[in-house]
N, CA, C and O atoms as CSV, one atom per row, in Angstrom:
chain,resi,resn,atom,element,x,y,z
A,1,UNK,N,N,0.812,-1.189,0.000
A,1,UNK,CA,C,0.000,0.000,0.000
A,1,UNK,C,C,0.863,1.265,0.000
A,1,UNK,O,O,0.645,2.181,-0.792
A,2,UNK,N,N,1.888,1.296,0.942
A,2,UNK,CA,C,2.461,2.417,0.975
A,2,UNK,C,C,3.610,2.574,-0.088
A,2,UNK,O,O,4.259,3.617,-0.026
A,3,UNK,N,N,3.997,1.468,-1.252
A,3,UNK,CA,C,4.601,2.100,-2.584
A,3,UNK,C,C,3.504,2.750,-3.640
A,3,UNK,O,O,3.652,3.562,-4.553
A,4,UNK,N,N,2.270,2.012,-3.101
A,4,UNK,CA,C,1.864,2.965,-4.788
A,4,UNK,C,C,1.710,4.492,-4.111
A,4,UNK,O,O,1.625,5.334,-5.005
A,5,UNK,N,N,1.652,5.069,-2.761
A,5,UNK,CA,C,0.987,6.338,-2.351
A,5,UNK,C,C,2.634,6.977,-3.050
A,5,UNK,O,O,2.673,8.093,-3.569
A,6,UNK,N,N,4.127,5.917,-2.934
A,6,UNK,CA,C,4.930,7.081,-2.832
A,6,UNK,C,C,5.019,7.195,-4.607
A,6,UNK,O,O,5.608,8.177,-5.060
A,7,UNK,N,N,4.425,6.173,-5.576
A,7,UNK,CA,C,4.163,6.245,-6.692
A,7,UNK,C,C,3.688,7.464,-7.368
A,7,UNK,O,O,4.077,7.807,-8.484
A,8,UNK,N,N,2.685,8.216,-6.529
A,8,UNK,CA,C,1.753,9.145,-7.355
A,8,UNK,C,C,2.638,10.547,-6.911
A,8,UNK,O,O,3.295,10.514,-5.870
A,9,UNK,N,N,2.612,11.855,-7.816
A,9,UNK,CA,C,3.120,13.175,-8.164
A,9,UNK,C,C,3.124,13.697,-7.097
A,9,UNK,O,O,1.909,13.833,-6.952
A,10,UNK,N,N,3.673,14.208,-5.993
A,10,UNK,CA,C,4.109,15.073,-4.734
A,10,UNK,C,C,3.824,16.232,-5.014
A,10,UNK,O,O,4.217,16.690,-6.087
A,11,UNK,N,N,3.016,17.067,-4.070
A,11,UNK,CA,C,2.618,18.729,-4.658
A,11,UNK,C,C,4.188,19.512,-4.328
A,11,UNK,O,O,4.996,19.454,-3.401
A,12,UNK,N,N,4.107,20.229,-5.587
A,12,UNK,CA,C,5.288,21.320,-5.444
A,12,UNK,C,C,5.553,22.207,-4.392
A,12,UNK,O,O,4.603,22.991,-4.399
A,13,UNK,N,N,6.325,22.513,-3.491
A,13,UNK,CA,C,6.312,23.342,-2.385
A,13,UNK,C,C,6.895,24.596,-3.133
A,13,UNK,O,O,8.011,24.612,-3.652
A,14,UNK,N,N,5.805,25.881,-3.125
A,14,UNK,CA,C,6.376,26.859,-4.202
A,14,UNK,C,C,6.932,27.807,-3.277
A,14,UNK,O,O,6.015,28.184,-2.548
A,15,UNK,N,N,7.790,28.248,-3.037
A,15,UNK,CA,C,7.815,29.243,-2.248
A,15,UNK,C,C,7.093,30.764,-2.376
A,15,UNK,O,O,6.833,31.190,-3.501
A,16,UNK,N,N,6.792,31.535,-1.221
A,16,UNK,CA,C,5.479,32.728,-1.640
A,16,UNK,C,C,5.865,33.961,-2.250
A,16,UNK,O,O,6.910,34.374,-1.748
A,17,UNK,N,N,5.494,34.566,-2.983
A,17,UNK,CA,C,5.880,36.191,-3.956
A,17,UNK,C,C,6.033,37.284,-3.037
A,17,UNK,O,O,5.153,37.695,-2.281
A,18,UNK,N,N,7.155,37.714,-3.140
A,18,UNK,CA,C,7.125,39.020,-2.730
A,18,UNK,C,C,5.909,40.310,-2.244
A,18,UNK,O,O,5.395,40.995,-3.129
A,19,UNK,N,N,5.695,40.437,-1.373
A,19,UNK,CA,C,4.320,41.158,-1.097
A,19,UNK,C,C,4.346,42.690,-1.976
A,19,UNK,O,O,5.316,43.441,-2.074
A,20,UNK,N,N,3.386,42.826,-2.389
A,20,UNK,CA,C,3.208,44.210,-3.006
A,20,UNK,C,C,4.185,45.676,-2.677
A,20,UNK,O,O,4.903,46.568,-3.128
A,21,UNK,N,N,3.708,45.231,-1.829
A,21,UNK,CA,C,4.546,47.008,-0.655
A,21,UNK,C,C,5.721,47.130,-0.454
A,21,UNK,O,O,6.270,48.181,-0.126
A,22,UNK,N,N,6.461,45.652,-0.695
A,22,UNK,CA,C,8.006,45.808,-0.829
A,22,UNK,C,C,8.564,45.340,-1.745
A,22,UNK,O,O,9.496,44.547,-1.612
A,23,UNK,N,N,8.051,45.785,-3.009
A,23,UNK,CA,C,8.604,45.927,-4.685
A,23,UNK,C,C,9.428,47.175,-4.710
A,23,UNK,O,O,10.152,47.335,-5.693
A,24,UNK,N,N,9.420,48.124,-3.722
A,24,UNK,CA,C,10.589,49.150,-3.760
A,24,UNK,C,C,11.881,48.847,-3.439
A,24,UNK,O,O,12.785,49.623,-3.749
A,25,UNK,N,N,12.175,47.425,-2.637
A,25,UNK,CA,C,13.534,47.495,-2.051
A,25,UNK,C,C,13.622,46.120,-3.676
A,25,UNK,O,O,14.790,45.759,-3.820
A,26,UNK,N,N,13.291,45.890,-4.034
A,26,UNK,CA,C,14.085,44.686,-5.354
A,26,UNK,C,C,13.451,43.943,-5.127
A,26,UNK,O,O,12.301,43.943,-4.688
A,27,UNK,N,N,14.376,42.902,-5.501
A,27,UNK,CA,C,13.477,41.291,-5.846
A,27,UNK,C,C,13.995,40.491,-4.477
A,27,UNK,O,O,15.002,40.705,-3.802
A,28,UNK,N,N,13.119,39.656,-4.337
A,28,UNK,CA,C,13.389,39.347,-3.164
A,28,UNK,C,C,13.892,38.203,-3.515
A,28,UNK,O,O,13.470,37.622,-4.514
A,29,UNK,N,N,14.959,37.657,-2.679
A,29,UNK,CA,C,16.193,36.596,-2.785
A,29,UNK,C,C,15.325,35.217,-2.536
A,29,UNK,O,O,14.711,35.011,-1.489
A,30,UNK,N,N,15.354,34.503,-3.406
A,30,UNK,CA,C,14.755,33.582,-3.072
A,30,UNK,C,C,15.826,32.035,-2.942
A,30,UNK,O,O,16.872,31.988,-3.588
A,31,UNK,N,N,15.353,30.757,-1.965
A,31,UNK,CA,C,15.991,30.340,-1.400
A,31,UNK,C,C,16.709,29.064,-2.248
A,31,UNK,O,O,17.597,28.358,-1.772
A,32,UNK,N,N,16.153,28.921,-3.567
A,32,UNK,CA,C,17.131,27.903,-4.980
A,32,UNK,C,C,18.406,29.336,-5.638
A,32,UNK,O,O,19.630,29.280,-5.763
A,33,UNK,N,N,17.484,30.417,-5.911
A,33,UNK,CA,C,18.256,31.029,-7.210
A,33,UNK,C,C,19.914,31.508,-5.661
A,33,UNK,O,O,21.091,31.356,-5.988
A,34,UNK,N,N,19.649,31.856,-4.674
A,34,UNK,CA,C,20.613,32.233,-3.336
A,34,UNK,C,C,21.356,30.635,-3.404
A,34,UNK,O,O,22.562,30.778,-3.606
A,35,UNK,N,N,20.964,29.180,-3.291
A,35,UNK,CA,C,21.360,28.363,-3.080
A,35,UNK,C,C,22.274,28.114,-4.387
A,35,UNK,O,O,23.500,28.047,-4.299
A,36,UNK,N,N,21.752,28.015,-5.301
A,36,UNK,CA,C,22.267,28.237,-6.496
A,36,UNK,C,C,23.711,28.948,-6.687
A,36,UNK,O,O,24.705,28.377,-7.135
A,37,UNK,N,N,23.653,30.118,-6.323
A,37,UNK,CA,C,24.371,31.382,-6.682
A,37,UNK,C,C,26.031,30.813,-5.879
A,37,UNK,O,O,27.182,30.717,-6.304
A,38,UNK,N,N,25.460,30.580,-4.745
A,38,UNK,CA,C,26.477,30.224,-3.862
A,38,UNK,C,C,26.905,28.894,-3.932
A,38,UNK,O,O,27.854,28.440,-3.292
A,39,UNK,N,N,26.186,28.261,-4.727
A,39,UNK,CA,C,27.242,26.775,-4.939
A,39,UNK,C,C,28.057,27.350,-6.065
A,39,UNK,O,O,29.208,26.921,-6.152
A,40,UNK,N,N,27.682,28.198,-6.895
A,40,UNK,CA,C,28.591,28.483,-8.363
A,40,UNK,C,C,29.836,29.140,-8.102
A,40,UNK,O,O,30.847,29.103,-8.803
A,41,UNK,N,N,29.563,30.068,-6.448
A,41,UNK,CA,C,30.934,30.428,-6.456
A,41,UNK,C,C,31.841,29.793,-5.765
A,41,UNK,O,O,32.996,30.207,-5.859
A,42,UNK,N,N,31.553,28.629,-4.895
A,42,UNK,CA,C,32.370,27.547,-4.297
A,42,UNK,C,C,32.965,26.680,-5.117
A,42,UNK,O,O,34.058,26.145,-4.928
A,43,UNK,N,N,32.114,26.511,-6.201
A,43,UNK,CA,C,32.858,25.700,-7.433
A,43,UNK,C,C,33.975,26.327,-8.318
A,43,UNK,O,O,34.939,25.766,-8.838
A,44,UNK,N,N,33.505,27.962,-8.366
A,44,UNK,CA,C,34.716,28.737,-9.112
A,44,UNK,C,C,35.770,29.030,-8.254
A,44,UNK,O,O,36.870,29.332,-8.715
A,45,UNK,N,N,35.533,28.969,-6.908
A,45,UNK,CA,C,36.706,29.038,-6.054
A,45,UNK,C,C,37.479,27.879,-5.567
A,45,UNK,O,O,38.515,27.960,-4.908
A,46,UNK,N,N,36.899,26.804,-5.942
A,46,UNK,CA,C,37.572,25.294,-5.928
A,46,UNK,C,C,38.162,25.217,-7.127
A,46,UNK,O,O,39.328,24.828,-7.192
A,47,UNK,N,N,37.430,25.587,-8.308
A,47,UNK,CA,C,38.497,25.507,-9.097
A,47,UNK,C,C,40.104,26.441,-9.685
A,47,UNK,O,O,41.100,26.086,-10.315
A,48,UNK,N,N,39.572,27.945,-8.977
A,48,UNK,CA,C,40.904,28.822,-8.536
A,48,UNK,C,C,42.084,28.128,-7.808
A,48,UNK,O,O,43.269,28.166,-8.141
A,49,UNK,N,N,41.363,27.289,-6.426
A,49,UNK,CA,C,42.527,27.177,-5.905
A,49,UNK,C,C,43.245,26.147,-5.785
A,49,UNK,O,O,44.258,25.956,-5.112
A,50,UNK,N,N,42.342,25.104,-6.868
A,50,UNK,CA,C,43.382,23.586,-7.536
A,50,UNK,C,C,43.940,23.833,-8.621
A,50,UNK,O,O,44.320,22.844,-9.247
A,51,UNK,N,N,44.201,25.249,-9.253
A,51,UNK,CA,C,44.793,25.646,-10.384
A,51,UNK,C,C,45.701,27.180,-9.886
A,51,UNK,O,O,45.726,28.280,-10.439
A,52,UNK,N,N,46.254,26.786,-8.870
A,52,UNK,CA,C,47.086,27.958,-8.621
A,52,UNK,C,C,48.341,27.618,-8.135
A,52,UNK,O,O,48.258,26.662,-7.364
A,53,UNK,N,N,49.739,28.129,-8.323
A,53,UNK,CA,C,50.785,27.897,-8.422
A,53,UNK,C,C,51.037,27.856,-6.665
A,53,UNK,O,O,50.841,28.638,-5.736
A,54,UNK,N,N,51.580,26.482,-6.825
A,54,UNK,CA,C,52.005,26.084,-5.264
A,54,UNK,C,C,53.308,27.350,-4.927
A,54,UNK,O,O,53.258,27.914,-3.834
A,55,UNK,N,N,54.056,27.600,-5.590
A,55,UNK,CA,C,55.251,28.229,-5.205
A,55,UNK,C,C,54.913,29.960,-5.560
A,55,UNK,O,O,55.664,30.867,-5.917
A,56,UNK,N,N,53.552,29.922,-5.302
A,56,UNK,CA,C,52.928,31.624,-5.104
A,56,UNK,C,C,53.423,32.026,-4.082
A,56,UNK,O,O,53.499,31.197,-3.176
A,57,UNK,N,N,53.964,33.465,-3.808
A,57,UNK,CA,C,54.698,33.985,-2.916
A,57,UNK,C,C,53.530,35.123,-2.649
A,57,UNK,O,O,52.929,35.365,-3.696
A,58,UNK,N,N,53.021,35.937,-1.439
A,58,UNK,CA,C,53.004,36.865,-1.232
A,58,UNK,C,C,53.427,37.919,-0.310
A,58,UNK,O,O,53.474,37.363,0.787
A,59,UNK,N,N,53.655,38.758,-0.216
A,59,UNK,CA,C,54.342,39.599,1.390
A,59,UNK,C,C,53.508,39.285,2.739
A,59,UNK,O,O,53.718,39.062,3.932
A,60,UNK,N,N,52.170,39.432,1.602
A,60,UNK,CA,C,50.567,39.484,3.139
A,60,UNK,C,C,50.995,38.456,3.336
A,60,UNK,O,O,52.090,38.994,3.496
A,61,UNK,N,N,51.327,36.864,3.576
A,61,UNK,CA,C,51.283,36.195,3.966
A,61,UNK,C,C,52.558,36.019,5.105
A,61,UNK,O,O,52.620,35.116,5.939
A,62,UNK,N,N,53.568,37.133,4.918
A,62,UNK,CA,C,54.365,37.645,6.410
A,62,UNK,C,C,53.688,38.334,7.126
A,62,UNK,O,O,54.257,38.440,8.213
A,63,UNK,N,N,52.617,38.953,7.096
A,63,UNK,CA,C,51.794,39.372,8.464
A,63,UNK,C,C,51.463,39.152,9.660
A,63,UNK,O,O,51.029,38.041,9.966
A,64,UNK,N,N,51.613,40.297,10.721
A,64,UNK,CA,C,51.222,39.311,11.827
A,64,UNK,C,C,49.386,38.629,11.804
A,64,UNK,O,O,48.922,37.669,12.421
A,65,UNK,N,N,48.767,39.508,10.921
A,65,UNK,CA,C,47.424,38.726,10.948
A,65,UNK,C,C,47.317,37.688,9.925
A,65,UNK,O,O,47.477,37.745,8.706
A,66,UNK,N,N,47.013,36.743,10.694
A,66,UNK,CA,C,47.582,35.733,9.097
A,66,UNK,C,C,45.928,34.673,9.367
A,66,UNK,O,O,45.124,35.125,10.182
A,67,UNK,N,N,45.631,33.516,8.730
A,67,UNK,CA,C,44.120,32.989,8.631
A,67,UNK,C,C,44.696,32.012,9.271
A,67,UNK,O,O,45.893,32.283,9.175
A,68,UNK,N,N,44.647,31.543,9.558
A,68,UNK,CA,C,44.913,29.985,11.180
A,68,UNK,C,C,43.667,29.036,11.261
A,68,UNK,O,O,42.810,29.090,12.143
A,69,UNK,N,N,43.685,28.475,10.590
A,69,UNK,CA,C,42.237,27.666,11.238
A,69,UNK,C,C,40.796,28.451,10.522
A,69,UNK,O,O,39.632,28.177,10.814
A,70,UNK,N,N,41.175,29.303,9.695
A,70,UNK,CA,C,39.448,30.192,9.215
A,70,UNK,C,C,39.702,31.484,10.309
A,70,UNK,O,O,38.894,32.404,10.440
A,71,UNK,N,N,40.798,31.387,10.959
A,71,UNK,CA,C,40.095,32.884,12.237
A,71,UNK,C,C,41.171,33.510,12.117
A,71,UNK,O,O,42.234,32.891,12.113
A,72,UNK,N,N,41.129,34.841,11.995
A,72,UNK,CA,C,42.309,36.068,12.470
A,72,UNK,C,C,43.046,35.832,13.652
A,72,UNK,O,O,42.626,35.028,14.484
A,73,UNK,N,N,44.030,36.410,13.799
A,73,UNK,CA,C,44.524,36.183,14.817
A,73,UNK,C,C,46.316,36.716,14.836
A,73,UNK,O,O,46.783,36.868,13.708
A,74,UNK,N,N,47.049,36.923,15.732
A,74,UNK,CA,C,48.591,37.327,15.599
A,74,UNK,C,C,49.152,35.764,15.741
A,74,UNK,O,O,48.651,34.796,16.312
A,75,UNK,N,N,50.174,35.881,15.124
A,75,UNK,CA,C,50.903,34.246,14.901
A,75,UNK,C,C,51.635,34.295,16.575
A,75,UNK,O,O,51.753,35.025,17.559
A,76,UNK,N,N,51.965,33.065,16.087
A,76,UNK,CA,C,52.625,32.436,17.644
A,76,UNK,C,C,54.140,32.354,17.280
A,76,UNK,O,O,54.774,31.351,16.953
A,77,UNK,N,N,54.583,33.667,17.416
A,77,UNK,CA,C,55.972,33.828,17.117
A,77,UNK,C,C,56.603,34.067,18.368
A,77,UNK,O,O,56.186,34.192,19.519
A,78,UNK,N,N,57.890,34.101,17.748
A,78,UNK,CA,C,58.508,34.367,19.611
A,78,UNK,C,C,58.450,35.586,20.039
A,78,UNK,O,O,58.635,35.838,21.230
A,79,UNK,N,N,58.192,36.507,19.156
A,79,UNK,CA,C,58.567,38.584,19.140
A,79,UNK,C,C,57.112,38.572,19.948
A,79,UNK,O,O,57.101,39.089,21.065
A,80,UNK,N,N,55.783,37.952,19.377
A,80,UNK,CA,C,54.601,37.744,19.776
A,80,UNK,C,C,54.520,37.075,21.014
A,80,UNK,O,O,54.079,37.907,21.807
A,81,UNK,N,N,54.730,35.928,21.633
A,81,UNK,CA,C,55.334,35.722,22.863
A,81,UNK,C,C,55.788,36.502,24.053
A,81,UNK,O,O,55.278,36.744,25.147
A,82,UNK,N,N,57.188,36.891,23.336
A,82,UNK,CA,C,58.114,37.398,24.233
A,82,UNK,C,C,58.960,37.094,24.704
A,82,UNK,O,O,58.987,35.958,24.232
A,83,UNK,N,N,59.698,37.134,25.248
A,83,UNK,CA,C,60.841,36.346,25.961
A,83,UNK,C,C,60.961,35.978,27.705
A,83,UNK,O,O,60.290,36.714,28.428
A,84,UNK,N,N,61.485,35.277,28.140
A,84,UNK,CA,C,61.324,34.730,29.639
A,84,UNK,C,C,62.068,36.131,30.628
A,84,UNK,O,O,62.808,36.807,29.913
A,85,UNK,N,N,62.014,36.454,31.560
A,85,UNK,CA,C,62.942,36.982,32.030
A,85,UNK,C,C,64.365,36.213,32.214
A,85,UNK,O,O,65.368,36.898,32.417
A,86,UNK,N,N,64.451,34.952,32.151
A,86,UNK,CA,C,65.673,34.381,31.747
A,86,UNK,C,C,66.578,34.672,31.105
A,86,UNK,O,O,67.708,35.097,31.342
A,87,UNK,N,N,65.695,34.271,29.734
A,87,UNK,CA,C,66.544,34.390,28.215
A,87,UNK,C,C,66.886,36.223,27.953
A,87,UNK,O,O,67.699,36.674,27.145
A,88,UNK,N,N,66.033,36.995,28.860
A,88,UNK,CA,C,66.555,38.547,28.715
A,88,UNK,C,C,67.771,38.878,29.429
A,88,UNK,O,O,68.640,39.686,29.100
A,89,UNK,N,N,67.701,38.069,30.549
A,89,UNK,CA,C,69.057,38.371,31.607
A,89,UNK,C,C,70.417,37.765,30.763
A,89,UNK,O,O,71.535,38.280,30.757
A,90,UNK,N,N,69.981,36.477,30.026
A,90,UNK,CA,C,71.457,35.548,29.361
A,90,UNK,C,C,71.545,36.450,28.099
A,90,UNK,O,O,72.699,36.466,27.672
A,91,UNK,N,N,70.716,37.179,27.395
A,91,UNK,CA,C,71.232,38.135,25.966
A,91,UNK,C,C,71.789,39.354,26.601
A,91,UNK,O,O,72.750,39.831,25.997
A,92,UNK,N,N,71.312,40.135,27.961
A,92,UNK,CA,C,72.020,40.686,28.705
A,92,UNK,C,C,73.521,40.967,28.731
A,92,UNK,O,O,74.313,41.812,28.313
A,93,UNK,N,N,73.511,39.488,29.649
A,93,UNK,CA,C,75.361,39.703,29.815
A,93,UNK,C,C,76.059,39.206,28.201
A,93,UNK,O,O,77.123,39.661,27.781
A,94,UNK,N,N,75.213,38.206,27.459
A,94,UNK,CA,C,76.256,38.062,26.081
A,94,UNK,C,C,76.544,39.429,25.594
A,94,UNK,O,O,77.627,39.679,25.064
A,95,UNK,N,N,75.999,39.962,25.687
A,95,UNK,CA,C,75.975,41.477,24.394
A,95,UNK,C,C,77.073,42.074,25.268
A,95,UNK,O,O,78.186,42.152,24.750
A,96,UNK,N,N,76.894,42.583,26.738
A,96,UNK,CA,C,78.016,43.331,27.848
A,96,UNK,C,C,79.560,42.571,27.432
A,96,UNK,O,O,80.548,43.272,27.211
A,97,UNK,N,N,79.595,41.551,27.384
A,97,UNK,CA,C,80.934,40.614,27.123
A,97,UNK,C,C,80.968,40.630,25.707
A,97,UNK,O,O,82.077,40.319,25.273
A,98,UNK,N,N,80.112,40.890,24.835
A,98,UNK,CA,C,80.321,41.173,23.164
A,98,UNK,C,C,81.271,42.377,23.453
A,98,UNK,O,O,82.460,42.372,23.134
A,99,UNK,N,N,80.534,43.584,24.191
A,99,UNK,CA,C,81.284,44.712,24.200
A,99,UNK,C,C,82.779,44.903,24.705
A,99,UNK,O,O,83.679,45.578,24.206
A,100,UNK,N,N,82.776,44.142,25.792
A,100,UNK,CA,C,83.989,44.063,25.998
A,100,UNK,C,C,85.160,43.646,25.698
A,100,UNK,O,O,86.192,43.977,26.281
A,101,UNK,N,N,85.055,42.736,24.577
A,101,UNK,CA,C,86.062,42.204,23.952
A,101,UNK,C,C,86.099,43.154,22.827
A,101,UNK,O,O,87.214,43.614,22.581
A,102,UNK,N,N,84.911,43.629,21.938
A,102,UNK,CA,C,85.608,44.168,21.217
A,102,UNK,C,C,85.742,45.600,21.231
A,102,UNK,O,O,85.724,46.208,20.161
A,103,UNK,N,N,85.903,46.338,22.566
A,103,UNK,CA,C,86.697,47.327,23.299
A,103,UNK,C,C,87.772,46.910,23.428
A,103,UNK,O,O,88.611,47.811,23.424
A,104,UNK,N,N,88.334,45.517,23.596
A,104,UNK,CA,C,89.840,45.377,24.258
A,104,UNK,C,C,90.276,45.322,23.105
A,104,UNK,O,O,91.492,45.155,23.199
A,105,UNK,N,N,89.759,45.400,21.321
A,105,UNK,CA,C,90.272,45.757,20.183
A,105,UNK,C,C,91.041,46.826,19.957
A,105,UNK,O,O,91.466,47.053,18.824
């Protein structure tokens, strides 16, 4: 019983027209031609970026804002970090004893 019901023509779910009174702001986006639109540019941007030169260089991509995961963010560098009060005290005295030797020049 329940193959011939799924046998017979399914009513179209149309979606509803734009109401009269707001034909001033455009056409209203409807939810295939929007679905549509946006698969065409995922496909033109899939195909940009399986056809683009692996050994592309750009500067932006030395930035500290760089894309990580989809999110902004400052990289996890050491300048970004910082340094320990340790490692400031040991570049400290190297540089004082840099100087001093090559004063005794």
């Amino acid at each position: 019983m329940s193959s011939l019901r799924n046998a017979l023509p399914r009513r179209e779910h149309r979606e509803r027209a734009q109401p009269g009174h707001r034909e001033k702001w455009g056409l209203l986006e409807k939810h295939k031609a929007n679905y549509n639109a946006k698969k065409a540019k995922l496909k033109r941007l899939h195909e940009k970026a399986s056809s683009r030169n692996p050994d592309e260089f750009a500067f932006g991509m030395m930035s500290e804002s760089s894309r990580t995961k989809g999110k902004h963010g400052a990289r996890d560098s050491a300048a970004a970090r910082g340094l320990s009060h340790e490692a400031i005290k040991l570049l400290k005295t190297q540089d004082a004893g840099y100087l001093r030797t090559v004063g005794e020049k």
